[in-house]
XYZ file of C-alpha atoms in Angstrom:
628
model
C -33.983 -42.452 -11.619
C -37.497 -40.744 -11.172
C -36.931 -36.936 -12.190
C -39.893 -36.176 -9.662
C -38.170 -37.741 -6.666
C -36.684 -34.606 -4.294
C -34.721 -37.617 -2.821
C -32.960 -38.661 -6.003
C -32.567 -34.996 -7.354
C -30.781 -34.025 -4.393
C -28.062 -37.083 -5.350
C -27.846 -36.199 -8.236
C -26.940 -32.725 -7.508
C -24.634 -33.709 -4.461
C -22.957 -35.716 -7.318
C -22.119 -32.265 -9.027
C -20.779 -30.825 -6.283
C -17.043 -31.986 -7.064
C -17.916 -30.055 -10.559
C -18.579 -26.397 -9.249
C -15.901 -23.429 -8.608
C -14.054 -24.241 -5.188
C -14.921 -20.847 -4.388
C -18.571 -21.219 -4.264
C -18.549 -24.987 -3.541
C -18.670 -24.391 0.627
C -21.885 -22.178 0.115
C -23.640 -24.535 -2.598
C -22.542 -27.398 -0.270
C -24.468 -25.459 2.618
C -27.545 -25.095 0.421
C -27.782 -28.434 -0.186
C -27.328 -30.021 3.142
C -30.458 -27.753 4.346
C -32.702 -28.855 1.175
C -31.058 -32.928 2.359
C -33.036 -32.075 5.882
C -36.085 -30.907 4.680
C -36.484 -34.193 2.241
C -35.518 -36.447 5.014
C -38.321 -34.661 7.251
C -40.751 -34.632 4.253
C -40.766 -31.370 4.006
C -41.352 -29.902 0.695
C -38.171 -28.616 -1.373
C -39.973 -28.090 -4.320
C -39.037 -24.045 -3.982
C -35.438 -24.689 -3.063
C -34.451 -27.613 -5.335
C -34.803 -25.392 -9.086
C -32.829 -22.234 -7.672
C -29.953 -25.111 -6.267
C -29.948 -26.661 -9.855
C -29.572 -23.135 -11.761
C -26.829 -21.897 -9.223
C -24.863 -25.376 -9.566
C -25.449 -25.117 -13.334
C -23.542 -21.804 -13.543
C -21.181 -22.907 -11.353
C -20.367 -25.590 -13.575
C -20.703 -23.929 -16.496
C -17.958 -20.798 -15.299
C -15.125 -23.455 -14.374
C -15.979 -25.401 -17.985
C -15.326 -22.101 -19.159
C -11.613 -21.306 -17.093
C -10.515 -24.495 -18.546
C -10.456 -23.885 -21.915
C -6.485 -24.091 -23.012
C -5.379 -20.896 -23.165
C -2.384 -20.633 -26.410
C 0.669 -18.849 -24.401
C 3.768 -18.210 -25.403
C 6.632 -16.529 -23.131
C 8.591 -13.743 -24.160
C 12.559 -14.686 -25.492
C 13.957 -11.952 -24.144
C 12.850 -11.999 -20.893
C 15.010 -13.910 -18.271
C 12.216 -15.739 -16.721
C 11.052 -17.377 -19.750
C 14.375 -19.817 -19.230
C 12.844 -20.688 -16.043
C 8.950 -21.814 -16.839
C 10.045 -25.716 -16.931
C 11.833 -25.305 -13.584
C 8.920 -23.270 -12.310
C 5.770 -25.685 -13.495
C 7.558 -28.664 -12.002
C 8.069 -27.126 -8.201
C 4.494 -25.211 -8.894
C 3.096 -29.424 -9.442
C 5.236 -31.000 -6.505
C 5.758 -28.302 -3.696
C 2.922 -26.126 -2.026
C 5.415 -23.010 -1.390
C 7.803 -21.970 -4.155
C 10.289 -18.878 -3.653
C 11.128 -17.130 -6.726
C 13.456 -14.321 -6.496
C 14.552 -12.161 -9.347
C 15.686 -8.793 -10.058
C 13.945 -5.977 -11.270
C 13.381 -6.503 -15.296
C 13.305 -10.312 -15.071
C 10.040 -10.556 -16.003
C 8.250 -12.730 -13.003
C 6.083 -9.862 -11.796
C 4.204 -9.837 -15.556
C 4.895 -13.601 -16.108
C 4.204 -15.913 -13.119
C 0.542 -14.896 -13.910
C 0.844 -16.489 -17.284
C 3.327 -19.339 -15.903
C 0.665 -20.212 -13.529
C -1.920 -20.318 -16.375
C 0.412 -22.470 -18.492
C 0.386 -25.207 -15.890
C -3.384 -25.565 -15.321
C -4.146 -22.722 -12.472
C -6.752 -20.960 -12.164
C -9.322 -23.456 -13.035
C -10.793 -24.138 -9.897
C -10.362 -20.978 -8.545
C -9.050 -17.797 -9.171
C -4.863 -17.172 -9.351
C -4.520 -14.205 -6.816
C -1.648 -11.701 -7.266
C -0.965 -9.340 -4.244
C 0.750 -5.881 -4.765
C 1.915 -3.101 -2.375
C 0.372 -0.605 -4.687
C -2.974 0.374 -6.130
C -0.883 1.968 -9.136
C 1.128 -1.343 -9.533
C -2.145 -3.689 -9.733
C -3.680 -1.547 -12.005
C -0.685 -1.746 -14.403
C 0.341 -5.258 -13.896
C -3.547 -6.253 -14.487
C -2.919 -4.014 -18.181
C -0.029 -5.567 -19.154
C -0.807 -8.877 -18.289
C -4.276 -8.472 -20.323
C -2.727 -7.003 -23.402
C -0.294 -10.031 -23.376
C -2.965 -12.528 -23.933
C -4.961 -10.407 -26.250
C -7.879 -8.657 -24.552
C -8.922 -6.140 -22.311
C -8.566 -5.848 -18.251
C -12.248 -7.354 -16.585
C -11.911 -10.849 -18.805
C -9.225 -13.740 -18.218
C -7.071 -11.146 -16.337
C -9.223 -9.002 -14.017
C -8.438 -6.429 -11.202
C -9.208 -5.058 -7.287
C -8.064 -2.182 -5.306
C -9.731 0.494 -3.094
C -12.881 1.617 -4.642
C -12.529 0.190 -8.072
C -13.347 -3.350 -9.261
C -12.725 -5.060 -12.660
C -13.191 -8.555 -11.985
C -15.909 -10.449 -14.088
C -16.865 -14.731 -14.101
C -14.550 -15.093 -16.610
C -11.928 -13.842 -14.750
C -8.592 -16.396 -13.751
C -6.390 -14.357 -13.118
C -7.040 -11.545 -10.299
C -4.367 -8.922 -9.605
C -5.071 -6.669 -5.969
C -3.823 -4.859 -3.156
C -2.503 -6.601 -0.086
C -4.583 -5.099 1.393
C -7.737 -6.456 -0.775
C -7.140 -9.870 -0.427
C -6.498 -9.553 3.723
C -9.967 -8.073 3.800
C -11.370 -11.296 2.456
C -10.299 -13.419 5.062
C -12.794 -11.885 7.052
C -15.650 -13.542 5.237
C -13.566 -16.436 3.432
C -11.135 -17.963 6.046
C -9.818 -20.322 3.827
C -9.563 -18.246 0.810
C -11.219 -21.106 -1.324
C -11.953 -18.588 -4.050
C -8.011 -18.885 -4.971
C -6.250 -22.549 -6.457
C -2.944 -20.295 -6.434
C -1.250 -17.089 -4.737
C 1.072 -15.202 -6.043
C 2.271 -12.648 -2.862
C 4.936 -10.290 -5.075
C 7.139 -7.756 -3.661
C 7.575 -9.764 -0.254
C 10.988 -8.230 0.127
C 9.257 -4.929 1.153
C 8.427 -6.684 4.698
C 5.328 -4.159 4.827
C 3.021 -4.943 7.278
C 0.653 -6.178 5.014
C 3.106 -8.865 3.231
C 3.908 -9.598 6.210
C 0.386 -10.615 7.611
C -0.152 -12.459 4.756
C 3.154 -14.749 4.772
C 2.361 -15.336 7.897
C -1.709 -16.135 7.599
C -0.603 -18.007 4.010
C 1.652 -19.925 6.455
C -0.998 -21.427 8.429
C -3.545 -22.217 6.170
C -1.367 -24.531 4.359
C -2.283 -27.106 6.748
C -6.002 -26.436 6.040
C -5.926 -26.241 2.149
C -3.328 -28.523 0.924
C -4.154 -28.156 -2.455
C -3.090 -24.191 -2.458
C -0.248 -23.249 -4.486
C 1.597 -20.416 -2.915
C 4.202 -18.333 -4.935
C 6.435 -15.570 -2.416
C 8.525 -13.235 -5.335
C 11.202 -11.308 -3.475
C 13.956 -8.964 -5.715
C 17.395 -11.121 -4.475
C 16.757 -9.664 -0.885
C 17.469 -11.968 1.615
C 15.344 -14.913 -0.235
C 16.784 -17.601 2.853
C 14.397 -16.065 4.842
C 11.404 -16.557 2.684
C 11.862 -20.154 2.326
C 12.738 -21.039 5.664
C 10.139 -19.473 6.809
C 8.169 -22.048 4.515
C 9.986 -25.157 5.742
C 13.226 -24.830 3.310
C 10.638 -24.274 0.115
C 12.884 -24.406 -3.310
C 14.130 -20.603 -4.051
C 14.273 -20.654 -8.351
C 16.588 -17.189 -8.898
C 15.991 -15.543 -11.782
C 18.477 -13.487 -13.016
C 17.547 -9.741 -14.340
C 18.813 -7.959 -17.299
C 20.967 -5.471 -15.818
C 24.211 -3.049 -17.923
C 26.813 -0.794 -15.761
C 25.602 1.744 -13.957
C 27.827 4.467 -13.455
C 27.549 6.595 -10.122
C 27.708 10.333 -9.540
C 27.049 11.716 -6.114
C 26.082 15.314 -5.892
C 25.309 15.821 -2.186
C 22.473 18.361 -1.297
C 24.118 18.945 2.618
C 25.301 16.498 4.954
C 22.349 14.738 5.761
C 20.084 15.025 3.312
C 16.768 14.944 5.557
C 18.101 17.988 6.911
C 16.129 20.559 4.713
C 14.667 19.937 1.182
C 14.540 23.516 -0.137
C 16.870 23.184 -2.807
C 16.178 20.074 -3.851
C 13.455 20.911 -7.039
C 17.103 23.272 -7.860
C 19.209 20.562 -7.476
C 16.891 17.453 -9.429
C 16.677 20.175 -12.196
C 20.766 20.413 -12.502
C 21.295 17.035 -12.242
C 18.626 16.069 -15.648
C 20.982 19.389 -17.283
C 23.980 17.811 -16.556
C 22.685 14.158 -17.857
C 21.291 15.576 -20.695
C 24.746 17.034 -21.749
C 25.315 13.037 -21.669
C 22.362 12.492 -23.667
C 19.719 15.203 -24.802
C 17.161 12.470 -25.806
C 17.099 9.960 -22.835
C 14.836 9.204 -20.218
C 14.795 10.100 -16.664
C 13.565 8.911 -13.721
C 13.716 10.769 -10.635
C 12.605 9.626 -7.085
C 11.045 11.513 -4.662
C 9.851 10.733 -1.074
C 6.123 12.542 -1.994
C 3.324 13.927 -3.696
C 3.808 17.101 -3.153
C 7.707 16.960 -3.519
C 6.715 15.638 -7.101
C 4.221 18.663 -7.258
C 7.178 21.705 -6.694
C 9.734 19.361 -8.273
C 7.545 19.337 -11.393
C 6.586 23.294 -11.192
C 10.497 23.662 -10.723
C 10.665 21.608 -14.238
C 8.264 23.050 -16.801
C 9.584 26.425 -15.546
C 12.582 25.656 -17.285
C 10.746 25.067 -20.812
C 13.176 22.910 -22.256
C 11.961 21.879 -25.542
C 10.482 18.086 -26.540
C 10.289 17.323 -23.018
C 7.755 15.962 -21.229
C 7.701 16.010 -17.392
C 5.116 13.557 -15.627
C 4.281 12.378 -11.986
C 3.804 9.197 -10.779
C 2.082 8.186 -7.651
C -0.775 6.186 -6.477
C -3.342 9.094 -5.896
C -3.250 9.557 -9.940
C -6.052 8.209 -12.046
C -5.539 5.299 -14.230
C -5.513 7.075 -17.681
C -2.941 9.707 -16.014
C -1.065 6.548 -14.575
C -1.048 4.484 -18.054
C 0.871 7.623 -19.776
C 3.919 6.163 -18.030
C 3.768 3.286 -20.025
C 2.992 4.431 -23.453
C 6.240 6.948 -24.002
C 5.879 9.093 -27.184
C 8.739 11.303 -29.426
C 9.831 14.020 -26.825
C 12.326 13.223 -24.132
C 10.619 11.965 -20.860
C 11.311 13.105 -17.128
C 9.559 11.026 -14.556
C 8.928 12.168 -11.148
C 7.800 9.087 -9.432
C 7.516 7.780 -5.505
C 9.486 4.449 -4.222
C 6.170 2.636 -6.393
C 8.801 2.662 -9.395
C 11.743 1.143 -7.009
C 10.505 -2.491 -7.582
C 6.348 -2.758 -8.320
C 6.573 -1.009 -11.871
C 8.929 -0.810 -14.772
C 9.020 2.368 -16.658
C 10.199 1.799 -20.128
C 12.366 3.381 -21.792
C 14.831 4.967 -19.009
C 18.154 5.491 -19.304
C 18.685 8.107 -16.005
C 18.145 8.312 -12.655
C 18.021 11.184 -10.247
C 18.161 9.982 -6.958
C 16.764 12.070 -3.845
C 17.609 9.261 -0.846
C 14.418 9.951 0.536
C 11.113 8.095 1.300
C 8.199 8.307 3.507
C 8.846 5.449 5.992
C 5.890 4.710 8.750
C 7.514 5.204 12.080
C 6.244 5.097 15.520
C 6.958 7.808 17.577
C 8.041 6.433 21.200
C 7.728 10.036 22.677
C 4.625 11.384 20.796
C 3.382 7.844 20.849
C 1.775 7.999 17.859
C 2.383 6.536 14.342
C 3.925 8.911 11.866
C 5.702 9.071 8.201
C 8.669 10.803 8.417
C 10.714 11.459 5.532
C 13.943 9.112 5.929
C 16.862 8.051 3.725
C 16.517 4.765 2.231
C 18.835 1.915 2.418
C 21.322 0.424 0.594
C 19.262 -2.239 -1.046
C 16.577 0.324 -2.073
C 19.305 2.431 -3.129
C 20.637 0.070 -5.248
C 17.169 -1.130 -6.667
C 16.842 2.400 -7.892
C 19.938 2.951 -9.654
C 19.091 -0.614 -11.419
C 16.558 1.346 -12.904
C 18.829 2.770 -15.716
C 20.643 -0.869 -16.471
C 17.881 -2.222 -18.559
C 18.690 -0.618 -21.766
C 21.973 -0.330 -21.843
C 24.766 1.414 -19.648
C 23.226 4.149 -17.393
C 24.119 7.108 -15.438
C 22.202 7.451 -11.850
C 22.714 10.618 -9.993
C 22.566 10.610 -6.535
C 21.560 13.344 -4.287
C 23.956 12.409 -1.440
C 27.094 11.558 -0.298
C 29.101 8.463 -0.926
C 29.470 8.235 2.376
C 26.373 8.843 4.019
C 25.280 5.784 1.296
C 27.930 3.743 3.165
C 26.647 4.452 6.144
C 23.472 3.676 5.719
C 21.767 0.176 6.615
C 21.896 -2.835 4.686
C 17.955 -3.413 4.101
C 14.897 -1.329 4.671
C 13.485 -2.562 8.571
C 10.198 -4.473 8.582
C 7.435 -2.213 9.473
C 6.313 -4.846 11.894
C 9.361 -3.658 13.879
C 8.540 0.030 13.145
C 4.717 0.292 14.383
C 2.169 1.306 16.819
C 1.277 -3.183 18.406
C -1.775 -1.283 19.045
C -2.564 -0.897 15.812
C -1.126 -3.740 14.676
C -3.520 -5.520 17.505
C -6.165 -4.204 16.165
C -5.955 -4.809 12.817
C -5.873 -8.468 13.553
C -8.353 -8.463 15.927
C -10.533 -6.881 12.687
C -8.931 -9.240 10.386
C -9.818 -12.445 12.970
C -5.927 -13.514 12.616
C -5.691 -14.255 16.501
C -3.386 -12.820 19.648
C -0.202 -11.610 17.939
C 2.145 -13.786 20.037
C 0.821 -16.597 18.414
C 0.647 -15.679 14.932
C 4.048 -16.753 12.709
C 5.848 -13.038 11.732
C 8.698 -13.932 9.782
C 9.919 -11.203 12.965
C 8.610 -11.566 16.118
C 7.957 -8.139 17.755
C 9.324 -7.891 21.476
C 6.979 -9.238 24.360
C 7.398 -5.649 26.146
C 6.135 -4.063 23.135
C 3.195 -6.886 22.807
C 1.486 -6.002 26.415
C 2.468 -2.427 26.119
C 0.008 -2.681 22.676
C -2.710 -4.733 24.735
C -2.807 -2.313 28.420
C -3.263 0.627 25.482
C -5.949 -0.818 23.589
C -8.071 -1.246 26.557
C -7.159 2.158 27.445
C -8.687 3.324 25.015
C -12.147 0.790 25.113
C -10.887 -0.576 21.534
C -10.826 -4.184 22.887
C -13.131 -6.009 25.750
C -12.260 -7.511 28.931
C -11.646 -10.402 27.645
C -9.579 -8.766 24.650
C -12.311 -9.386 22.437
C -13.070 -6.458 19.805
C -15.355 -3.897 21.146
C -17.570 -1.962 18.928
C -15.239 1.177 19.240
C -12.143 -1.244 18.227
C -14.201 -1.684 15.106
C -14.841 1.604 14.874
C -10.806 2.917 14.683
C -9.937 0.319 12.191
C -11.511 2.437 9.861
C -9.606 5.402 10.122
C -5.989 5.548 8.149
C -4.325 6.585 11.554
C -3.054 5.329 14.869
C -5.193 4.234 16.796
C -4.644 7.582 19.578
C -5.374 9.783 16.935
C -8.517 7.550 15.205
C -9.608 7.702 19.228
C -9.573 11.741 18.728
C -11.286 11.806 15.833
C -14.172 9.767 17.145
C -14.051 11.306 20.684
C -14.382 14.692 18.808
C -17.772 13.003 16.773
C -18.623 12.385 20.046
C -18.168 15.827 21.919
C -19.479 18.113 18.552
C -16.086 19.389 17.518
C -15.692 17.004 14.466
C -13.871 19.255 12.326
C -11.089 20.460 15.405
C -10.200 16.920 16.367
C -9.531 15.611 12.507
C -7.439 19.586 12.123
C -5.189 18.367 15.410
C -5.445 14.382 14.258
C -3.896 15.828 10.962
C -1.111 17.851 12.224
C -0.321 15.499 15.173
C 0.526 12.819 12.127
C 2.735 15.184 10.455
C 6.679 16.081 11.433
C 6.090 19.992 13.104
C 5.884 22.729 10.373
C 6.881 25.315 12.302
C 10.786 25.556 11.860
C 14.037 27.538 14.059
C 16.728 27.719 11.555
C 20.329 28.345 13.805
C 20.601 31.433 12.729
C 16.963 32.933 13.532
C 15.310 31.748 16.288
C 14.458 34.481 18.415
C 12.578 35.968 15.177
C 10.824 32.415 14.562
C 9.648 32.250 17.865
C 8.437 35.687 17.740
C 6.454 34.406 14.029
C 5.100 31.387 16.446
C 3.814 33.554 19.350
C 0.886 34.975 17.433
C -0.403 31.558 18.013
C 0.278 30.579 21.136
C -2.496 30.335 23.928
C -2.027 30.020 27.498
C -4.734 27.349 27.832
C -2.830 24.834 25.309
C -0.591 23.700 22.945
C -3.802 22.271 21.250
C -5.560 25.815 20.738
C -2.506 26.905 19.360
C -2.576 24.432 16.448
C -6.110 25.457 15.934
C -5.017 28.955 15.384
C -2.592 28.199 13.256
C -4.801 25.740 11.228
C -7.152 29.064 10.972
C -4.506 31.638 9.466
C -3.370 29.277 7.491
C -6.556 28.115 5.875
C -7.759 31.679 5.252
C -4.538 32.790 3.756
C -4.511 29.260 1.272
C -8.520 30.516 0.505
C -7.691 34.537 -0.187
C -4.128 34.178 -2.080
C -1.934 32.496 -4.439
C -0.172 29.699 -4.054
C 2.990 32.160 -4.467
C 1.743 34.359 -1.791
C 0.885 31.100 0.510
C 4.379 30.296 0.497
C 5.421 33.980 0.967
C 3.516 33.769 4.227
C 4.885 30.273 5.244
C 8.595 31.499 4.940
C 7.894 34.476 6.553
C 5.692 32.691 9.712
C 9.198 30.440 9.731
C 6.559 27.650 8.446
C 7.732 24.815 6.507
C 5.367 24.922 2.906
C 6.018 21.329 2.643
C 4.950 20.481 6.077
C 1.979 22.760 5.712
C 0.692 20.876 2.451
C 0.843 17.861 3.937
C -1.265 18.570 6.819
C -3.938 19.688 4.146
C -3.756 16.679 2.096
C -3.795 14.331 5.726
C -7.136 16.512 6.904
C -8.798 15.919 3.289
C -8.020 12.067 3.608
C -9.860 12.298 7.222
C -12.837 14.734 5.880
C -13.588 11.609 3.573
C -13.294 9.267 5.441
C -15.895 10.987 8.034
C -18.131 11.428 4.679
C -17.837 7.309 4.815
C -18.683 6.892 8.263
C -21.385 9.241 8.078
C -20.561 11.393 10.805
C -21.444 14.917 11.536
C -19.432 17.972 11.077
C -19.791 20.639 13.169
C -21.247 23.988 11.737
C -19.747 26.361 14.178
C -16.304 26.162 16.035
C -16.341 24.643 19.202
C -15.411 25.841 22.024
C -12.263 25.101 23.957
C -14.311 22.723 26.871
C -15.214 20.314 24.102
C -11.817 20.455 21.946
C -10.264 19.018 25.275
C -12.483 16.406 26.517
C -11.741 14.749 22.934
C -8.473 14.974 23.603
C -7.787 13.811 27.084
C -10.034 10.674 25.661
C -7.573 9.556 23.066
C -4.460 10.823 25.550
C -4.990 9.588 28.900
């Protein structure tokens, strides 16, 4: 071969093609057909040619490097270690495998490694999804410290804002969320050899996108290996869904759990004032059971956690250690969970410790019966997160919680039967939201007209043109239901889309900070409360607000008082004035933490705030906008 002949190089190089990361072999591939047509024009390539040889040379080089053996060795104690045979075989002759397990089985932590073991991750990366920014952070930990090393080598990370993922990197543990954003500029996904989609029995609307979009490009990219992990929730549906895929069940490590219900009122959405009272005589009463043992308590929120916690170290019981867990902490606050020291621990923790994490070392469980569930409101029509009971199944996944050990105790903060009552499995969020938004987000995402994309559930056809006729509304989609640059613009607010249509109306009118203040509080459940036996005095409270223009102005008001009291007081004397303004505190926090998200997300977009308030003319031309 002459080593001066463009021709011959470029053969030679086409030849190494089959050699490079799949991930990057569509790109080099590109490179190289458009150096093929300049040589066959005689057209020098001389420029082109060295920087195509270096990139393929590194390609090369980082998938030599992935497939160096890796020495692993599984856990004993584990149940899923019984399983790696059984898993490796389906993993070699089926592209979907179904792999359902209960909490403490080990699959979350070892499929990774299982995958490994049988030769993934060579030719491209072996993606793990996760509900939870806290969860992939934690998984990515464990999983590193397993093999030896630190996150950002073999084992590597990605969620909002905060990237550990380096060349070396096999195994790469994200967000739903994450890896849906790729499609957007890698339709194929040909950076991944395997995916491992965990938690599917949450039926988010993420998962859910992503069974679905995994579903269809099986036909494209036959050589994907595609692993769905669902607690033992309704697994049939998984793997029919996948054209009768094998199911492997995995069973968990699980003791007796004994029950205690200690109902808070009837229905315990019904008020939440006692409820830091009532955690705090439950973890008395379990630790007259045992002084020393763990407890984890759930809570629907942040700030529940917040006052549940203030309720807690008020009580200065000694060698105890009370800590929150949610996804808005940093990772060296989060990683305390995991690394329990001498003093007794109480652990105040969202639904993320349900089924994405396991907390060592618990014993108890407190048990509110509440979570934030995304709802959308057919009356307000807008999307909201109302604080619901759970079902049975979450129920149940929570009180498994204190099993792992040994026998536990869970508490639960209700009624045995309003937990009989309740139903049998969470509902999929695809049936509980805004098909605007959910339009919308696939329009962004380039997944194609929602009728014809495969949900595991199919929303109605009602619900499908009522989501279309209010897209175009709202000039989020073209004539020809194409995405219009406004359509891209609301996809980048967290909110539905009639409130993101506020927010940018009011960019649009000069009253910025107004529309993200009534945004905000329409996204929250109404702090302004009537108890039965006061109303006339709570509406009297509410009147100083009120404003014969509109409802709208009133909210503004309150938004004032209340921000000027938060600014000149306590928080003591903030709730003082909440209770006696009949306002729920709760409620009220909320809407501040929702107006912060917005105020940073406007930083994003690089909008401008308004310096002055506007005036009432303004307010209301963003408003009718987003609510025609």
């Amino acid at each position: 071969m002459n080593a001066d002949d463009p021709v011959q190089q470029l053969e030679a190089l086409r030849a190494r093609l089959d050699q490079v990361l799949a991930g990057e072999r569509k790109e080099l591939l590109r490179r190289w057909r458009g150096l093929a047509r300049r040589a066959e024009r005689d057209q020098p390539v001389d420029r082109g040619l060295p920087k195509l040889q270096a990139a393929i040379d590194a390609s090369v080089a980082a998938r030599e490097a992935r497939s160096k053996p890796l020495e692993l060795s599984f856990p004993e104690e584990l149940p899923i270690t019984a399983h790696v045979d059984e898993i490796t075989a389906a993993l070699a002759t089926h592209p979907v495998v179904v792999v359902a397990g209960e909490t403490g089985s080990g699959k979350t932590t070892q499929l990774p490694r299982i995958c490994l073991a049988a030769g993934r991750g060579i030719d491209g990366l072996i993606g793990v999804t996760q509900p939870r920014r806290i969860a992939a952070r934690s998984i990515a930990a464990r999983v590193a410290e397993e093999l030896g090393e630190k996150v950002g080598g073999t084992v590597g990370y990605e969620v909002r804002f905060d990237r550990r993922v380096a060349e070396s990197t096999r195994v790469k543990i994200m967000t739903d969320g994450i890896l849906l954003a790729e499609t957007r500029r890698d339709a194929d996904l040909r950076a991944y050899d395997t995916l491992i989609i965990d938690e599917a029995h949450e039926r988010s609307l993420n998962i859910d996108f992503l069974i679905g979009y995994v579903k269809r490009l099986r036909q494209r990219r036959p050589d994907l290996r595609i692993v769905i992990t669902s607690a033992t929730i309704d697994t049939q549906r998984f793997a029919a869904h996948f054209d009768d895929a094998p199911i492997i069940e995995v069973s968990g490590r699980s003791y007796p759990v004994e029950m205690r219900y200690r109902p808070l009122a009837e229905k315990p959405e019904d008020d939440d004032r006692d409820l830091p009272v009532a955690i705090a005589e439950a973890v008395e009463e379990l630790a007259r059971h045992d002084p020393l043992g763990d407890v984890l308590v759930f809570l629907p929120g942040e700030r529940d956690i917040r006052d549940v916690q203030e309720e807690l170290e008020g009580r200065r019981w000694r060698e105890t250690e009370v800590l929150p867990l949610f996804a808005r902490l940093s990772p060296a606050e989060q990683q305390r969970i995991f690394h329990p020291g001498k003093a007794r621990r109480i652990i105040l923790s969202t639904n993320v410790a349900e089924t994405s994490l396991t907390v060592p070392r618990i014993r108890f469980v407190v048990d509110s019966g509440l979570a934030r569930i995304s709802r959308y409101s057919h009356r307000s029509k807008v999307q909201r997160l109302p604080i619901e009971g759970v079902s049975r199944a979450s129920a149940d996944q929570r009180a498994g919680r204190c099993g792992r050990l040994g026998p536990g105790v869970c508490v639960r903060l209700y009624s045995e039967e309003d937990y009989a009552e309740r139903p049998e499995f969470t509902e999929p969020e695809i049936l509980r939201v805004n098909l605007a938004t959910v339009i919308l987000q696939m329009e962004a995402l380039r997944l194609g007209r929602l009728q014809d994309f495969p949900f595991i559930d199919a929303p109605d056809e009602r619900q499908v043109r009522d989501g279309y006729q209010h897209l175009h509304e709202l000039g989020a989609l073209t004539e020809d239901e194409q995405l219009a640059p406004m359509g891209r613009q609301l996809t980048r607010w967290p909110l539905d889309v009639r409130l993101a249509r506020l927010v940018e109306a009011g960019a649009e009118h000069g009253c910025l900070d107004e529309a993200m203040t009534l945004a905000a509080a329409l996204s929250i459940q109404d702090p302004r409360v009537r108890p039965l036996d006061a109303r006339q005095r709570a509406d009297e409270a509410h009147a100083q607000w009120q404003d014969p223009r509109s409802d709208f102005v009133a909210w503004l008001k309150l938004w004032r008082d209340y921000h000027e009291t938060r600014e000149d007081g306590s928080a003591r004397q903030l709730r003082q004035w909440c209770q006696t303004c009949f306002l729920h505190f709760l409620r009220m926090r909320e809407w501040s933490d929702v107006r912060r998200q917005l105020e940073e997300t406007a930083r994003e977009l690089k909008l401008q705030r308004n310096e002055k308030p506007a005036d009432y003319e303004a307010v209301h031309r963003a408003v009718v906008t987003a609510f025609l």
